[in-house]
Coordinates of C-alpha atoms in Angstrom, one line a residue:
M19 CA 14.1 -15.8 10.6
P20 CA 11.7 -13.5 12.4
H21 CA 9.2 -15.0 14.8
Y22 CA 5.6 -14.2 15.6
K23 CA 3.1 -15.2 18.3
A24 CA -0.5 -14.2 17.7
P25 CA -1.7 -12.0 20.7
V26 CA -4.7 -14.2 21.5
D27 CA -4.6 -13.4 25.2
D28 CA -4.7 -9.6 24.6
V29 CA -7.6 -10.1 22.2
M30 CA -9.5 -12.2 24.8
F31 CA -8.9 -9.5 27.4
L32 CA -10.7 -7.1 25.1
L33 CA -13.5 -9.4 24.1
R34 CA -14.1 -10.8 27.7
D35 CA -13.6 -7.7 29.8
V36 CA -13.4 -4.4 28.0
F37 CA -16.0 -4.9 25.2
P38 CA -17.7 -8.2 26.4
I39 CA -18.7 -10.0 23.2
E40 CA -21.5 -11.8 25.1
Q41 CA -23.3 -8.5 25.6
H42 CA -24.2 -8.8 21.9
H43 CA -25.8 -12.3 22.3
N44 CA -29.1 -11.0 20.9
L45 CA -27.5 -10.3 17.5
P46 CA -27.6 -13.0 14.8
G47 CA -24.4 -15.0 14.8
F48 CA -23.4 -14.0 18.4
A49 CA -25.4 -16.7 20.3
D50 CA -22.7 -19.2 19.5
A51 CA -19.8 -16.8 20.0
T52 CA -19.3 -17.3 23.7
A53 CA -16.0 -16.1 25.0
D54 CA -14.7 -19.7 25.4
T55 CA -15.8 -20.6 21.9
V56 CA -14.1 -17.4 20.5
E57 CA -10.9 -18.2 22.3
A58 CA -10.9 -21.7 20.8
I59 CA -11.5 -20.4 17.3
L60 CA -8.8 -17.8 17.6
T61 CA -6.3 -20.2 19.1
E62 CA -6.8 -22.5 16.0
G63 CA -6.5 -19.4 13.7
A64 CA -3.2 -18.4 15.5
K65 CA -1.7 -21.9 14.8
L66 CA -2.5 -21.5 11.0
C67 CA -0.8 -18.1 11.0
E68 CA 2.2 -19.0 13.1
E69 CA 2.9 -22.4 11.6
I70 CA 1.8 -22.1 7.9
F71 CA 1.7 -18.4 7.0
L72 CA 4.7 -17.1 8.9
P73 CA 7.4 -19.4 7.5
L74 CA 6.5 -18.2 3.9
N75 CA 6.8 -14.5 4.7
R76 CA 10.5 -14.2 4.1
T77 CA 10.7 -16.7 1.3
G78 CA 7.7 -15.1 -0.5
D79 CA 9.4 -11.7 -0.2
L80 CA 12.6 -13.0 -1.8
E81 CA 10.9 -15.0 -4.5
G82 CA 8.0 -12.8 -5.4
C83 CA 5.4 -13.5 -8.1
V84 CA 6.2 -14.4 -11.7
R85 CA 4.1 -13.6 -14.8
E86 CA 4.4 -16.5 -17.3
S87 CA 4.4 -16.0 -21.1
D88 CA 0.7 -16.9 -21.3
G89 CA -0.3 -14.1 -18.8
S90 CA -0.8 -16.4 -15.9
V91 CA 0.9 -15.6 -12.6
R92 CA 2.8 -18.0 -10.4
T93 CA 2.8 -17.1 -6.7
P94 CA 5.8 -17.9 -4.4
A95 CA 6.4 -21.6 -3.5
G96 CA 4.1 -22.7 -0.7
Y97 CA 1.6 -19.9 -1.1
K98 CA -1.1 -22.0 -2.8
A99 CA -0.8 -24.8 -0.2
A100 CA -1.1 -22.2 2.6
Y101 CA -4.1 -20.7 0.9
D102 CA -5.6 -24.2 0.5
A103 CA -5.1 -24.8 4.3
Y104 CA -6.8 -21.5 5.0
V105 CA -9.8 -22.5 2.8
A106 CA -10.0 -26.0 4.2
G107 CA -10.3 -24.6 7.7
G108 CA -13.3 -22.6 6.7
W109 CA -11.7 -19.2 7.4
M110 CA -12.9 -17.5 4.3
G111 CA -16.5 -17.9 5.4
L112 CA -16.0 -17.3 9.1
S113 CA -18.3 -14.3 9.3
M114 CA -20.2 -14.8 6.0
P115 CA -24.0 -15.6 6.0
E116 CA -24.9 -19.2 6.4
A117 CA -27.3 -18.9 3.5
F118 CA -24.2 -18.6 1.2
G119 CA -22.1 -21.3 2.9
G120 CA -20.5 -19.2 5.6
Q121 CA -20.5 -19.8 9.4
G122 CA -22.3 -16.6 10.2
L123 CA -20.1 -15.7 13.1
P124 CA -19.4 -12.1 14.1
T125 CA -17.4 -9.9 11.7
T126 CA -15.2 -9.0 14.7
L127 CA -13.6 -12.5 14.6
N128 CA -12.6 -12.0 11.0
V129 CA -11.1 -8.6 11.8
V130 CA -9.0 -10.3 14.5
M131 CA -8.0 -13.1 12.1
Q132 CA -7.0 -10.4 9.6
E133 CA -4.5 -9.0 12.2
F134 CA -3.0 -12.4 12.9
Q135 CA -2.7 -13.3 9.1
S136 CA -1.3 -9.9 8.2
S137 CA 1.3 -10.0 11.0
A138 CA 2.4 -13.5 9.9
N139 CA 2.4 -12.8 6.1
L140 CA 0.8 -9.6 4.8
A141 CA 1.2 -10.4 1.1
L142 CA -0.5 -13.8 1.5
A143 CA -3.2 -12.4 3.7
M144 CA -4.3 -9.9 1.0
Y145 CA -5.6 -12.6 -1.3
P146 CA -8.5 -13.8 1.0
G147 CA -8.9 -10.3 2.4
L148 CA -9.8 -8.8 -0.9
T149 CA -12.2 -11.7 -1.6
Q150 CA -14.0 -11.0 1.6
G151 CA -14.4 -7.3 0.6
A152 CA -15.7 -8.2 -2.8
I153 CA -18.2 -10.6 -1.2
A154 CA -19.5 -7.8 1.1
A155 CA -20.1 -5.6 -2.0
L156 CA -21.9 -8.3 -3.9
L157 CA -24.1 -9.2 -0.9
Q158 CA -25.2 -5.6 -0.4
H159 CA -25.7 -4.5 -4.0
G160 CA -25.8 -7.5 -6.2
S161 CA -29.0 -8.9 -7.7
E162 CA -30.3 -12.2 -6.4
E163 CA -29.0 -13.9 -9.5
I164 CA -25.5 -12.4 -9.1
K165 CA -25.4 -13.3 -5.4
R166 CA -26.4 -16.9 -6.2
T167 CA -23.9 -17.2 -9.0
Y168 CA -20.8 -15.7 -7.4
V169 CA -21.0 -15.6 -3.7
P170 CA -21.1 -19.3 -2.7
P171 CA -17.9 -20.3 -4.5
M172 CA -16.2 -17.2 -3.2
V173 CA -17.2 -18.0 0.4
A174 CA -15.9 -21.5 -0.2
G175 CA -12.6 -20.0 -1.4
T176 CA -12.7 -21.9 -4.7
W177 CA -13.1 -18.5 -6.4
T178 CA -11.5 -15.2 -5.3
G179 CA -12.3 -11.5 -5.8
T180 CA -10.6 -8.2 -6.6
M181 CA -11.4 -4.5 -6.7
N182 CA -10.5 -2.6 -9.9
L183 CA -10.6 1.2 -9.6
T184 CA -7.3 2.8 -10.5
E185 CA -6.2 3.6 -14.0
P186 CA -2.9 5.0 -15.3
H187 CA -4.1 8.6 -15.4
C188 CA -6.7 8.2 -12.5
G189 CA -6.2 7.4 -8.9
T190 CA -8.1 9.3 -6.2
D191 CA -10.1 11.3 -8.8
L192 CA -12.2 8.5 -10.2
G193 CA -14.3 11.0 -12.2
L194 CA -11.4 10.9 -14.7
L195 CA -11.7 7.1 -15.4
K196 CA -11.9 6.0 -19.1
T197 CA -12.8 2.3 -18.9
K198 CA -16.0 2.0 -20.9
A199 CA -18.9 -0.3 -20.8
V200 CA -21.0 -1.0 -24.0
P201 CA -24.4 -2.6 -23.6
N202 CA -24.8 -6.1 -25.2
P203 CA -28.1 -7.3 -26.5
D204 CA -28.4 -9.9 -23.8
G205 CA -28.2 -7.4 -21.0
S206 CA -24.5 -7.8 -20.2
Y207 CA -21.9 -5.2 -21.1
A208 CA -18.6 -5.3 -23.0
I209 CA -15.9 -3.8 -20.7
T210 CA -12.8 -2.2 -22.3
G211 CA -10.0 -0.4 -20.5
T212 CA -6.9 -0.8 -18.4
K213 CA -6.7 -0.9 -14.6
I214 CA -3.4 -0.7 -12.6
F215 CA -2.3 -1.5 -9.1
I216 CA -4.8 -4.4 -8.9
S217 CA -3.8 -6.5 -5.9
S218 CA -4.4 -10.3 -6.3
G219 CA -5.4 -9.6 -9.9
E220 CA -4.0 -12.9 -11.3
H221 CA -2.7 -15.9 -9.4
D222 CA -2.7 -19.7 -9.2
F223 CA -4.9 -20.2 -6.1
A224 CA -8.4 -20.4 -7.5
Q225 CA -10.6 -21.8 -10.3
N226 CA -11.9 -18.3 -11.1
I227 CA -11.2 -14.7 -10.2
I228 CA -14.1 -12.4 -9.9
H229 CA -13.2 -8.8 -10.6
L230 CA -15.3 -5.9 -9.5
V231 CA -14.7 -3.2 -12.1
L232 CA -15.6 0.5 -12.2
A233 CA -16.5 1.7 -15.7
R234 CA -18.5 4.3 -17.6
I235 CA -21.5 3.2 -19.7
E236 CA -21.5 4.7 -23.1
G237 CA -23.4 8.0 -23.0
A238 CA -23.2 8.3 -19.2
P239 CA -22.4 11.7 -17.6
Q240 CA -18.8 12.7 -17.1
G241 CA -17.4 12.7 -13.6
T242 CA -18.2 10.5 -10.7
K243 CA -21.9 10.7 -11.4
G244 CA -21.5 8.6 -14.5
I245 CA -19.6 5.6 -13.0
S246 CA -21.1 2.1 -12.8
L247 CA -19.9 -1.1 -11.1
F248 CA -19.6 -4.4 -12.9
V249 CA -18.7 -8.0 -12.0
V250 CA -16.3 -9.3 -14.6
P251 CA -15.2 -13.0 -14.1
K252 CA -11.9 -14.3 -15.4
F253 CA -13.9 -17.3 -16.7
L254 CA -17.5 -16.9 -17.7
V255 CA -19.9 -18.9 -15.5
E256 CA -21.7 -21.8 -17.2
N257 CA -24.0 -23.9 -15.1
G258 CA -22.4 -22.7 -11.9
S259 CA -18.9 -23.6 -13.0
A260 CA -16.0 -21.7 -14.6
G261 CA -16.4 -22.0 -18.4
A262 CA -15.0 -20.1 -21.4
R263 CA -12.2 -17.6 -20.8
N264 CA -13.4 -13.9 -20.6
G265 CA -11.6 -11.0 -22.3
V266 CA -9.6 -10.0 -19.2
S267 CA -5.9 -10.6 -18.7
C268 CA -2.9 -9.6 -16.7
G269 CA -0.7 -7.4 -18.9
S270 CA 2.2 -7.2 -16.4
L271 CA 3.2 -7.3 -12.7
E272 CA 4.2 -4.2 -10.9
H273 CA 7.7 -4.2 -9.3
K274 CA 7.2 -2.9 -5.9
M275 CA 8.9 -1.8 -2.7
G276 CA 7.2 -4.5 -0.6
I277 CA 4.4 -7.1 -0.5
H278 CA 6.3 -9.0 -3.1
G279 CA 4.3 -12.2 -2.5
N280 CA 1.1 -10.5 -3.7
A281 CA 0.5 -10.2 -7.4
T282 CA -0.1 -6.5 -8.1
C283 CA -1.3 -6.4 -11.7
V284 CA -2.0 -4.3 -14.7
M285 CA -5.3 -5.7 -15.8
N286 CA -6.4 -5.3 -19.4
Y287 CA -10.1 -5.5 -20.3
D288 CA -10.7 -6.2 -24.0
G289 CA -14.4 -6.3 -24.6
A290 CA -14.7 -8.5 -21.5
T291 CA -18.3 -9.5 -20.6
G292 CA -19.4 -7.8 -17.4
F293 CA -22.7 -7.7 -15.5
L294 CA -24.0 -4.5 -13.8
I295 CA -24.1 -4.4 -10.0
G296 CA -26.8 -2.2 -8.6
E297 CA -28.0 0.8 -10.6
E298 CA -26.5 2.4 -13.6
N299 CA -24.3 5.5 -12.7
R300 CA -24.3 4.6 -9.0
G301 CA -21.2 2.4 -9.0
L302 CA -19.3 4.4 -6.4
N303 CA -22.1 3.7 -3.9
A304 CA -21.6 0.0 -4.3
M305 CA -17.9 0.1 -4.5
F306 CA -17.7 2.1 -1.3
V307 CA -18.9 -0.9 0.6
M308 CA -15.8 -2.8 -0.5
M309 CA -13.6 0.3 0.0
N310 CA -14.8 0.9 3.5
E311 CA -14.2 -2.8 4.3
A312 CA -10.8 -2.5 2.8
R313 CA -9.9 0.7 4.7
L314 CA -10.7 -0.9 8.0
A315 CA -8.6 -3.9 6.9
V316 CA -5.7 -1.6 5.9
G317 CA -5.8 -0.1 9.4
V318 CA -5.5 -3.6 10.7
Q319 CA -2.4 -4.1 8.4
G320 CA -0.8 -1.0 10.0
L321 CA -1.2 -2.6 13.5
S322 CA -0.1 -6.0 12.2
Q323 CA 3.3 -4.9 11.0
S324 CA 3.8 -2.8 14.1
E325 CA 3.0 -5.9 16.3
V326 CA 5.3 -8.4 14.5
A327 CA 8.1 -5.8 14.3
Y328 CA 7.7 -5.1 18.1
Q329 CA 7.8 -8.7 19.0
N330 CA 11.1 -9.2 17.2
A331 CA 12.6 -6.0 18.5
V332 CA 11.8 -7.0 22.1
A333 CA 13.5 -10.4 21.6
Y334 CA 16.6 -8.7 20.2
A335 CA 16.7 -6.1 23.0
R336 CA 16.6 -8.8 25.6
D337 CA 19.4 -10.7 23.9
R338 CA 21.8 -8.1 22.5
L339 CA 24.6 -7.1 24.9
Q340 CA 25.9 -3.6 24.5
G341 CA 27.1 -1.1 27.1
R342 CA 26.2 -0.9 30.7
A343 CA 23.1 0.5 32.4
L344 CA 23.4 4.2 33.4
T345 CA 22.8 3.2 37.1
G346 CA 25.4 0.4 37.1
A347 CA 25.8 -3.0 35.6
K348 CA 22.7 -5.1 35.8
F349 CA 24.4 -8.3 34.6
P350 CA 27.9 -8.1 36.1
D351 CA 28.7 -11.7 35.1
K352 CA 28.3 -10.8 31.4
P353 CA 30.6 -8.6 29.3
A354 CA 27.8 -6.0 28.9
D355 CA 24.1 -5.6 29.7
P356 CA 21.3 -6.4 27.3
I357 CA 20.2 -3.2 25.6
I358 CA 16.7 -3.4 27.2
V359 CA 18.3 -1.8 30.3
H360 CA 18.7 1.5 28.5
P361 CA 16.0 4.2 29.0
D362 CA 15.9 5.2 25.3
V363 CA 15.5 1.6 24.2
R364 CA 12.6 1.2 26.7
R365 CA 11.1 4.4 25.5
T366 CA 11.1 3.1 21.9
L367 CA 9.7 -0.3 22.8
L368 CA 7.0 1.1 25.1
S369 CA 6.0 3.6 22.4
I370 CA 5.3 0.8 20.0
R371 CA 3.6 -1.4 22.6
A372 CA 1.4 1.4 23.9
F373 CA 0.2 2.0 20.3
N374 CA -0.3 -1.7 19.5
E375 CA -2.6 -2.4 22.5
A376 CA -4.6 0.8 22.0
A377 CA -4.9 0.3 18.2
R378 CA -6.1 -3.3 18.7
A379 CA -8.8 -2.1 21.2
L380 CA -9.9 0.7 18.7
L381 CA -10.2 -1.9 15.9
I382 CA -12.2 -4.4 17.9
W383 CA -14.5 -1.6 19.3
T384 CA -15.1 -0.5 15.7
A385 CA -15.5 -4.1 14.4
L386 CA -18.2 -4.7 17.0
K387 CA -20.0 -1.5 15.8
S388 CA -19.9 -3.0 12.3
D389 CA -21.6 -6.1 13.6
V390 CA -24.3 -4.0 15.3
S391 CA -24.7 -1.9 12.1
H392 CA -25.3 -5.0 10.0
R393 CA -27.1 -7.3 12.4
S394 CA -29.2 -5.2 14.9
T395 CA -33.0 -4.9 14.4
D396 CA -33.0 -1.6 16.4
A397 CA -32.9 1.3 14.0
A398 CA -31.4 3.7 16.5
E399 CA -28.6 1.2 17.4
R400 CA -27.9 0.7 13.7
Q401 CA -27.7 4.4 13.1
A402 CA -25.4 5.1 16.0
A403 CA -23.1 2.2 14.8
D404 CA -23.1 3.5 11.2
D405 CA -22.2 7.0 12.6
H406 CA -19.3 5.4 14.5
M407 CA -18.1 3.5 11.5
G408 CA -18.1 6.5 9.2
L409 CA -16.2 8.6 11.7
M410 CA -13.6 6.0 12.7
T411 CA -12.9 4.5 9.3
P412 CA -10.6 7.3 8.1
V413 CA -9.0 7.5 11.6
A414 CA -8.3 3.8 11.7
K415 CA -6.9 3.7 8.2
G416 CA -4.9 6.9 8.3
V417 CA -3.5 7.0 11.9
L418 CA -2.9 3.3 12.3
T419 CA -1.0 3.0 9.1
D420 CA 1.0 6.2 9.6
L421 CA 2.0 5.1 13.1
G422 CA 2.3 1.4 12.2
F423 CA 4.9 2.3 9.6
D424 CA 6.7 4.6 12.0
N425 CA 6.8 1.8 14.5
T426 CA 8.4 -0.7 12.1
V427 CA 11.2 1.9 11.6
K428 CA 11.6 2.2 15.4
A429 CA 11.7 -1.6 15.7
Q430 CA 14.3 -1.8 12.9
Q431 CA 16.4 0.8 14.8
M432 CA 16.6 -1.5 17.8
F433 CA 18.7 -3.8 15.7
G434 CA 21.3 -1.2 14.8
G435 CA 23.1 -2.2 11.6
H436 CA 21.6 -5.6 11.7
G437 CA 18.2 -4.0 11.1
Y438 CA 19.5 -2.8 7.7
I439 CA 20.6 -6.2 6.7
E440 CA 17.9 -8.2 4.8
E441 CA 18.5 -11.5 6.5
W442 CA 17.2 -10.3 9.8
G443 CA 13.8 -9.6 8.3
M444 CA 13.2 -6.1 9.9
S445 CA 13.5 -4.3 6.6
Q446 CA 10.6 -6.4 5.1
F447 CA 8.3 -5.1 7.9
V448 CA 9.3 -1.5 7.0
R449 CA 8.8 -2.1 3.2
D450 CA 5.5 -4.0 3.6
A451 CA 4.1 -1.5 6.0
R452 CA 4.8 1.4 3.7
I453 CA 2.0 0.5 1.2
A454 CA -0.7 0.7 3.8
M455 CA -0.3 4.5 4.0
I456 CA -0.9 4.7 0.2
Y457 CA -3.5 2.3 -1.0
E458 CA -7.2 2.4 -0.4
G459 CA -7.0 6.2 -0.4
A460 CA -3.7 7.8 0.6
N461 CA -3.7 9.0 4.1
G462 CA -3.9 12.7 3.2
I463 CA -7.2 11.8 1.5
Q464 CA -8.3 10.0 4.7
A465 CA -7.6 13.2 6.7
M466 CA -9.6 15.3 4.2
D467 CA -12.5 12.8 4.3
L468 CA -12.6 13.1 8.1
V469 CA -12.4 16.9 8.2
G470 CA -14.3 17.7 5.0
R471 CA -17.1 15.1 5.1
K472 CA -17.4 13.3 8.4
L473 CA -17.2 16.2 10.9
G474 CA -20.2 18.0 9.5
K475 CA -22.2 15.0 8.4
D476 CA -25.8 15.0 9.8
G477 CA -25.1 18.2 11.6
G478 CA -22.0 16.7 13.4
R479 CA -24.1 14.0 15.0
A480 CA -21.3 11.4 14.9
V481 CA -18.5 13.5 16.3
M482 CA -20.8 14.9 19.0
A483 CA -21.7 11.4 20.1
F484 CA -18.0 10.6 20.4
F485 CA -17.3 13.7 22.4
N486 CA -20.2 13.0 24.7
E487 CA -19.2 9.3 25.2
V488 CA -15.6 10.2 26.2
A489 CA -16.7 13.1 28.4
G490 CA -19.3 10.9 30.0
F491 CA -16.8 8.2 30.8
C492 CA -14.5 10.7 32.4
Q493 CA -17.3 12.0 34.5
T494 CA -18.5 8.6 35.6
E495 CA -15.0 7.5 36.6
A496 CA -13.9 10.8 38.2
A497 CA -14.4 9.6 41.8
D498 CA -11.9 6.7 41.3
E499 CA -8.5 8.1 42.4
S500 CA -6.6 5.2 40.7
M501 CA -8.0 6.4 37.4
K502 CA -6.6 9.9 37.7
P503 CA -3.4 9.2 35.7
F504 CA -5.6 8.2 32.8
L505 CA -8.5 10.6 33.1
D506 CA -6.6 13.8 33.5
P507 CA -4.6 13.4 30.2
L508 CA -7.6 12.1 28.4
Q509 CA -9.7 15.2 29.4
L510 CA -6.9 17.5 28.3
G511 CA -6.7 15.7 24.9
L512 CA -10.4 15.8 24.5
G513 CA -10.3 19.5 25.2
D514 CA -7.7 20.0 22.5
L515 CA -9.8 18.0 20.0
Q516 CA -12.9 20.0 20.8
K517 CA -11.0 23.3 20.3
A518 CA -9.6 22.1 17.0
T519 CA -13.1 21.1 15.8
M520 CA -14.5 24.5 16.8
W521 CA -11.6 26.3 15.1
F522 CA -12.4 24.5 11.8
M523 CA -16.1 25.5 12.2
Q524 CA -15.2 29.1 12.7
N525 CA -12.4 29.4 10.1
A526 CA -12.6 26.6 7.5
L527 CA -16.0 27.3 5.9
A528 CA -15.0 30.7 4.7
K529 CA -11.4 29.6 3.8
P530 CA -11.3 25.8 2.9
D531 CA -7.5 25.8 2.7
H532 CA -7.5 26.0 6.5
A533 CA -9.2 22.6 6.6
G534 CA -6.8 21.2 4.0
A535 CA -3.7 22.5 5.8
G536 CA -4.8 21.2 9.2
A537 CA -6.5 17.9 8.2
T538 CA -3.6 15.5 8.8
D539 CA -2.9 17.1 12.2
Y540 CA -6.6 16.8 13.1
M541 CA -6.7 13.2 12.1
H542 CA -3.8 12.4 14.3
L543 CA -5.2 14.5 17.1
F544 CA -8.4 12.5 16.8
G545 CA -6.5 9.2 16.8
L546 CA -4.6 10.1 19.9
V547 CA -7.8 10.9 21.8
A548 CA -9.5 7.8 20.5
M549 CA -6.6 5.6 21.6
G550 CA -6.4 7.5 24.9
Y551 CA -10.0 6.6 25.5
M552 CA -9.2 3.0 24.7
W553 CA -6.4 3.1 27.3
A554 CA -8.7 4.6 29.9
R555 CA -11.2 1.8 29.3
M556 CA -8.6 -0.9 29.5
A557 CA -7.0 0.6 32.6
K558 CA -10.3 0.6 34.4
V559 CA -10.6 -3.2 33.9
A560 CA -6.9 -3.9 34.7
L561 CA -7.0 -1.8 37.9
A562 CA -10.2 -3.6 39.0
K563 CA -8.7 -7.0 38.2
K564 CA -5.5 -6.2 40.1
A565 CA -7.5 -4.9 43.1
A566 CA -9.6 -8.1 43.2
R567 CA -6.5 -10.3 42.8
T568 CA -8.0 -11.8 39.7
G569 CA -5.6 -13.3 37.2
D570 CA -1.9 -12.6 36.7
A571 CA -0.9 -9.6 38.8
A572 CA 2.3 -9.1 36.8
A573 CA 0.2 -9.0 33.6
W574 CA -2.1 -6.3 35.1
D575 CA 0.9 -4.3 36.2
A576 CA 2.3 -4.4 32.7
K577 CA -1.0 -3.4 31.2
I578 CA -1.4 -0.5 33.6
L579 CA 2.2 0.7 33.2
T580 CA 1.9 0.6 29.4
G581 CA -1.2 2.7 29.6
R582 CA 0.4 5.2 31.9
F583 CA 3.3 5.5 29.4
F584 CA 0.8 6.3 26.6
M585 CA -0.8 9.0 28.7
E586 CA 2.5 10.5 29.9
R587 CA 4.6 10.3 26.8
L588 CA 2.3 10.1 23.8
M589 CA -1.0 11.8 24.7
P590 CA 0.6 15.3 25.2
E591 CA 1.1 15.4 21.4
T592 CA -2.5 16.6 21.2
T593 CA -1.3 20.1 22.3
S594 CA 1.3 20.4 19.5
R595 CA -1.3 19.1 16.9
L596 CA -3.7 21.8 18.1
A597 CA -1.1 24.5 17.7
C598 CA -0.4 23.3 14.1
I599 CA -4.1 23.3 13.2
T600 CA -4.8 26.8 14.5
S601 CA -1.8 28.3 12.7
G602 CA -4.0 28.1 9.7
A603 CA -3.1 27.8 6.0
D604 CA -1.7 31.3 5.2
V605 CA 2.0 30.5 5.3
T606 CA 1.4 27.0 3.8
M607 CA -0.3 28.5 0.7
A608 CA 1.8 31.7 0.3
M609 CA 4.7 30.3 -1.7
P610 CA 4.2 30.3 -5.5
A611 CA 4.3 26.8 -7.0
D612 CA 7.3 27.6 -9.1
A613 CA 9.3 28.5 -6.0
F614 CA 9.2 25.0 -4.6

């Protein structure tokens, strides 16, 4: 069975030294989040993931979910007990407001826990993850009555939550949705329609499931301007408890490539009672709170599968004997050398590791910005953090899931034929990682969001702030000769990104197809520069620690070498991405559709 050890030490390196969490002690919830306290919390969370979630990953994949004849769904054996352990530990409310029963700790800790959970068991981790996203939407847009009614039991984990957007004819283009809402005399609405691909839509974990549903009120405008958001409980709430069954049911389960342990449902709404969240016809504004939470969480999922696949590939590469090193036998007492002596194996493993460590840094940096955005009393701080979140969300979702999937395939390759055999578990990482590139907005859509909306937003304020920060860092550290292997490639990559941005400004306004044809390359170019910046910041700390003889010298050497590998072997891709972008859309769009 595959193994997994949560990377607590790497997280603490980031939260102690690279982005010191104690610098935010002035924010609500951070006063108690000292580095030692955070380490203790994450160590306990790691045990939950390693000892309870992980053993169910393979069995849950094999067993899957089962829809019973009455429409209820039975999750794989052991899943409910694992969820109960998660709830009993208070993990659902880790970063939720104390006023609603949560612990009020930084959101950053929950993002880290999402990585650990998803590495250990992605399908199981999705149930609480979606609930936390639904809570965020209710807290920001729900009325006081809705918040008092639904949020406390969701924070407690006795109720769970979902997000219902997609319909059989309608995915990304939500303006086409047909689910309707008819006003009732008591101020509620009767919701009728069908939603598909609803993760965690029905299960046996909780007393109630709270669905957030997009629908169009009768007479509302067509298109996205006429969409409203409703809370539709599986059981109507009576005196704070789950009462009569509502008109919502699971019509069937989707048969999927991966995440078999998560119940992905077709949900039927037959005059179900729903309650408006926020304003009429402004449902997308409210739902985007949950979608943005989910998109960052999906980026975490990309990293999570890359990390667990890497750990297993390294263990195999150290153990598998095959051939001799090109420079002569390294283990002459054995019939062959372990494959980790081979340069191409090392190239593969270092490519994955270099991504994992940079991606983790990028996510933690962005999660801290989320905390600032929601908790700071300084308007300028909040605006800058909001800008960062808007810019980095499509990058984190798109780049981290694209490369996370690629890395699971690379890790599978390390096993040779054994990687293709189910019992080794590597194929599950590949299958589970694949969905992250698709849901919560397919990655092509993320790229178009970055290029079409985020670059020009507020006159380019967010992207210019990023450019200035990276350039400023390079300038500040320029005198340190030991940083040269990190700064020179980073500056070249930043130059490529700036050139690509300028090319879009000069060419894509008059011909939008240029933006469409180059968007994915631009997203990945941006991701490379962002991760390169993370490596430069990590290298600065590691070099200083090594020079001061602080900590484990071997660990600092490994960190520095991994960063240098990223800069030498992965960062140069920015040049090819720029070349693709500036080739434009003419050839891409020239072929008639019927010639494909």
